PDB file of C-alpha atoms in Angstrom:
ATOM      1  CA  UNK A   3      25.151  30.119   2.374  1.00 46.00           C
ATOM      2  CA  UNK A   4      28.276  27.937   2.427  1.00 54.00           C
ATOM      3  CA  UNK A   5      29.829  26.493  -0.709  1.00 54.00           C
ATOM      4  CA  UNK A   6      27.873  23.495  -2.017  1.00 59.00           C
ATOM      5  CA  UNK A   7      24.725  24.332  -0.057  1.00 66.00           C
ATOM      6  CA  UNK A   8      23.381  26.973  -2.450  1.00 76.00           C
ATOM      7  CA  UNK A   9      21.313  24.533  -4.504  1.00 82.00           C
ATOM      8  CA  UNK A  10      18.778  21.851  -3.628  1.00 81.00           C
ATOM      9  CA  UNK A  11      21.196  18.982  -4.113  1.00 73.00           C
ATOM     10  CA  UNK A  12      23.819  20.626  -1.915  1.00 78.00           C
ATOM     11  CA  UNK A  13      21.248  21.521   0.737  1.00 80.00           C
ATOM     12  CA  UNK A  14      19.882  17.958   0.845  1.00 75.00           C
ATOM     13  CA  UNK A  15      23.381  16.506   1.013  1.00 75.00           C
ATOM     14  CA  UNK A  16      24.395  18.865   3.822  1.00 76.00           C
ATOM     15  CA  UNK A  17      21.310  18.319   5.973  1.00 74.00           C
ATOM     16  CA  UNK A  18      20.543  14.680   5.264  1.00 75.00           C
ATOM     17  CA  UNK A  19      23.924  13.410   4.073  1.00 74.00           C
ATOM     18  CA  UNK A  20      24.485  10.705   1.518  1.00 72.00           C
ATOM     19  CA  UNK A  21      23.597   8.045   4.092  1.00 69.00           C
ATOM     20  CA  UNK A  22      19.845   8.271   3.646  1.00 66.00           C
ATOM     21  CA  UNK A  23      20.316   6.633   0.228  1.00 69.00           C
ATOM     22  CA  UNK A  24      22.468   3.838   1.616  1.00 80.00           C
ATOM     23  CA  UNK A  25      19.803   1.131   1.531  1.00 88.00           C
ATOM     24  CA  UNK A  26      20.591   0.103   5.104  1.00 91.00           C
ATOM     25  CA  UNK A  27      17.921  -1.821   6.985  1.00 94.00           C
ATOM     26  CA  UNK A  28      16.738  -0.833  10.453  1.00 96.00           C
ATOM     27  CA  UNK A  29      18.420  -3.688  12.317  1.00 96.00           C
ATOM     28  CA  UNK A  30      21.807  -2.909  10.785  1.00 95.00           C
ATOM     29  CA  UNK A  31      21.363   0.803  11.505  1.00 94.00           C
ATOM     30  CA  UNK A  32      20.490   0.067  15.143  1.00 96.00           C
ATOM     31  CA  UNK A  33      23.587  -2.123  15.453  1.00 97.00           C
ATOM     32  CA  UNK A  34      25.800   0.706  14.145  1.00 94.00           C
ATOM     33  CA  UNK A  35      24.158   3.180  16.509  1.00 95.00           C
ATOM     34  CA  UNK A  36      24.500   0.850  19.500  1.00 97.00           C
ATOM     35  CA  UNK A  37      28.183   0.178  18.738  1.00 97.00           C
ATOM     36  CA  UNK A  38      28.639   3.946  19.021  1.00 95.00           C
ATOM     37  CA  UNK A  39      26.471   4.210  22.162  1.00 97.00           C
ATOM     38  CA  UNK A  40      23.786   6.103  20.198  1.00 96.00           C
ATOM     39  CA  UNK A  41      25.988   9.205  20.121  1.00 95.00           C
ATOM     40  CA  UNK A  42      25.110  11.543  17.280  1.00 92.00           C
ATOM     41  CA  UNK A  43      26.552  15.041  17.191  1.00 93.00           C
ATOM     42  CA  UNK A  44      23.797  17.687  17.321  1.00 93.00           C
ATOM     43  CA  UNK A  45      24.643  19.024  13.870  1.00 87.00           C
ATOM     44  CA  UNK A  46      24.022  15.527  12.426  1.00 87.00           C
ATOM     45  CA  UNK A  47      20.672  14.869  14.096  1.00 90.00           C
ATOM     46  CA  UNK A  48      18.715  15.517  10.875  1.00 85.00           C
ATOM     47  CA  UNK A  49      21.000  13.089   9.053  1.00 87.00           C
ATOM     48  CA  UNK A  50      20.520  10.485  11.754  1.00 89.00           C
ATOM     49  CA  UNK A  51      16.761  10.936  11.682  1.00 90.00           C
ATOM     50  CA  UNK A  52      16.589  10.680   7.891  1.00 87.00           C
ATOM     51  CA  UNK A  53      18.747   7.537   7.886  1.00 90.00           C
ATOM     52  CA  UNK A  54      16.528   6.068  10.616  1.00 92.00           C
ATOM     53  CA  UNK A  55      13.343   6.792   8.652  1.00 91.00           C
ATOM     54  CA  UNK A  56      14.789   5.422   5.414  1.00 89.00           C
ATOM     55  CA  UNK A  57      16.110   2.332   7.224  1.00 93.00           C
ATOM     56  CA  UNK A  58      12.584   1.571   8.446  1.00 95.00           C
ATOM     57  CA  UNK A  59      11.287   2.039   4.889  1.00 93.00           C
ATOM     58  CA  UNK A  60      14.068  -0.215   3.546  1.00 94.00           C
ATOM     59  CA  UNK A  61      13.243  -2.906   6.107  1.00 96.00           C
ATOM     60  CA  UNK A  62       9.538  -2.864   5.245  1.00 97.00           C
ATOM     61  CA  UNK A  63      10.227  -2.915   1.511  1.00 95.00           C
ATOM     62  CA  UNK A  64      12.737  -5.740   1.964  1.00 96.00           C
ATOM     63  CA  UNK A  65      10.118  -7.768   3.804  1.00 97.00           C
ATOM     64  CA  UNK A  66       7.544  -7.100   1.046  1.00 96.00           C
ATOM     65  CA  UNK A  67      10.027  -8.054  -1.672  1.00 96.00           C
ATOM     66  CA  UNK A  68      10.912 -11.282   0.114  1.00 95.00           C
ATOM     67  CA  UNK A  69       7.245 -12.089   0.524  1.00 96.00           C
ATOM     68  CA  UNK A  70       6.512 -11.523  -3.162  1.00 95.00           C
ATOM     69  CA  UNK A  71       9.668 -12.760  -4.861  1.00 95.00           C
ATOM     70  CA  UNK A  72      11.641 -15.122  -2.601  1.00 94.00           C
ATOM     71  CA  UNK A  73      10.504 -18.296  -4.388  1.00 94.00           C
ATOM     72  CA  UNK A  74      11.344 -16.957  -7.841  1.00 93.00           C
ATOM     73  CA  UNK A  75      14.688 -15.641  -6.605  1.00 91.00           C
ATOM     74  CA  UNK A  76      15.589 -19.081  -5.200  1.00 92.00           C
ATOM     75  CA  UNK A  77      14.780 -20.721  -8.553  1.00 93.00           C
ATOM     76  CA  UNK A  78      17.125 -18.488 -10.572  1.00 91.00           C
ATOM     77  CA  UNK A  79      20.390 -19.826 -11.922  1.00 91.00           C
ATOM     78  CA  UNK A  80      23.238 -17.366 -11.570  1.00 88.00           C
ATOM     79  CA  UNK A  81      26.165 -17.538 -13.954  1.00 89.00           C
ATOM     80  CA  UNK A  82      29.678 -16.858 -12.659  1.00 93.00           C
ATOM     81  CA  UNK A  83      30.336 -13.111 -12.563  1.00 92.00           C
ATOM     82  CA  UNK A  84      32.748 -11.172 -14.742  1.00 93.00           C
ATOM     83  CA  UNK A  85      34.592  -8.380 -12.941  1.00 92.00           C
ATOM     84  CA  UNK A  86      36.170  -5.534 -14.869  1.00 93.00           C
ATOM     85  CA  UNK A  87      39.172  -4.292 -12.960  1.00 93.00           C
ATOM     86  CA  UNK A  88      41.639  -1.719 -14.182  1.00 93.00           C
ATOM     87  CA  UNK A  89      43.261   1.617 -13.661  1.00 92.00           C
ATOM     88  CA  UNK A  90      41.673   4.874 -14.717  1.00 85.00           C
ATOM     89  CA  UNK A  91      42.051   5.741 -18.407  1.00 92.00           C
ATOM     90  CA  UNK A  92      42.885   2.115 -19.262  1.00 94.00           C
ATOM     91  CA  UNK A  93      39.703   1.349 -21.229  1.00 94.00           C
ATOM     92  CA  UNK A  94      37.612  -0.241 -18.496  1.00 94.00           C
ATOM     93  CA  UNK A  95      34.642   2.074 -19.074  1.00 92.00           C
ATOM     94  CA  UNK A  96      34.730   1.357 -22.803  1.00 95.00           C
ATOM     95  CA  UNK A  97      34.876  -2.387 -22.107  1.00 95.00           C
ATOM     96  CA  UNK A  98      31.966  -2.045 -19.665  1.00 92.00           C
ATOM     97  CA  UNK A  99      29.918  -0.148 -22.266  1.00 93.00           C
ATOM     98  CA  UNK A 100      30.613  -2.810 -24.898  1.00 94.00           C
ATOM     99  CA  UNK A 101      29.702  -5.642 -22.547  1.00 94.00           C
ATOM    100  CA  UNK A 102      26.553  -3.828 -21.390  1.00 92.00           C
ATOM    101  CA  UNK A 103      25.211  -4.007 -24.940  1.00 95.00           C
ATOM    102  CA  UNK A 104      25.575  -7.788 -25.001  1.00 94.00           C
ATOM    103  CA  UNK A 105      22.402  -9.501 -23.717  1.00 93.00           C
ATOM    104  CA  UNK A 106      24.478 -12.305 -22.175  1.00 91.00           C
ATOM    105  CA  UNK A 107      25.684  -9.907 -19.484  1.00 91.00           C
ATOM    106  CA  UNK A 108      23.801  -8.028 -16.782  1.00 89.00           C
ATOM    107  CA  UNK A 109      24.810  -5.231 -14.461  1.00 89.00           C
ATOM    108  CA  UNK A 110      23.109  -3.390 -11.610  1.00 88.00           C
ATOM    109  CA  UNK A 111      21.683   0.079 -12.028  1.00 86.00           C
ATOM    110  CA  UNK A 112      22.437   2.845  -9.540  1.00 80.00           C
ATOM    111  CA  UNK A 113      19.023   2.227  -7.950  1.00 86.00           C
ATOM    112  CA  UNK A 114      19.784  -1.481  -7.491  1.00 90.00           C
ATOM    113  CA  UNK A 115      23.142  -0.681  -5.930  1.00 84.00           C
ATOM    114  CA  UNK A 116      21.612   1.971  -3.649  1.00 83.00           C
ATOM    115  CA  UNK A 117      18.716  -0.208  -2.499  1.00 88.00           C
ATOM    116  CA  UNK A 118      19.986  -3.803  -2.634  1.00 91.00           C
ATOM    117  CA  UNK A 119      17.256  -5.193  -0.377  1.00 91.00           C
ATOM    118  CA  UNK A 120      14.246  -4.061  -2.417  1.00 91.00           C
ATOM    119  CA  UNK A 121      14.975  -3.230  -6.037  1.00 91.00           C
ATOM    120  CA  UNK A 122      12.557  -5.699  -7.602  1.00 88.00           C
TER     121      UNK A 122
END
């Protein structure tokens, strides 16, 4: 077995690629495919299929979330964001960790970043 594919995580990444966790909706995925004339190399067919299936799931879940939460989302006040920008090893992670403990600030989890259309 090739390097990186000898464990479950490596196998999943090789066969399905990181794209199936992209949070893309079906319409956007179809647009990308059509821009590339629906050409998918044979070795990436399982990746394409998994992204297609997850994009359908993401679209359905997005619709459900909008149905359930759209009114409450519209009524929320959003404060101006604070962006932490800096070079590696300059203290940005420490600053992020300090700010994350302050209830005045919020930040997205990995799940929210991965599935932006249905994390509620």
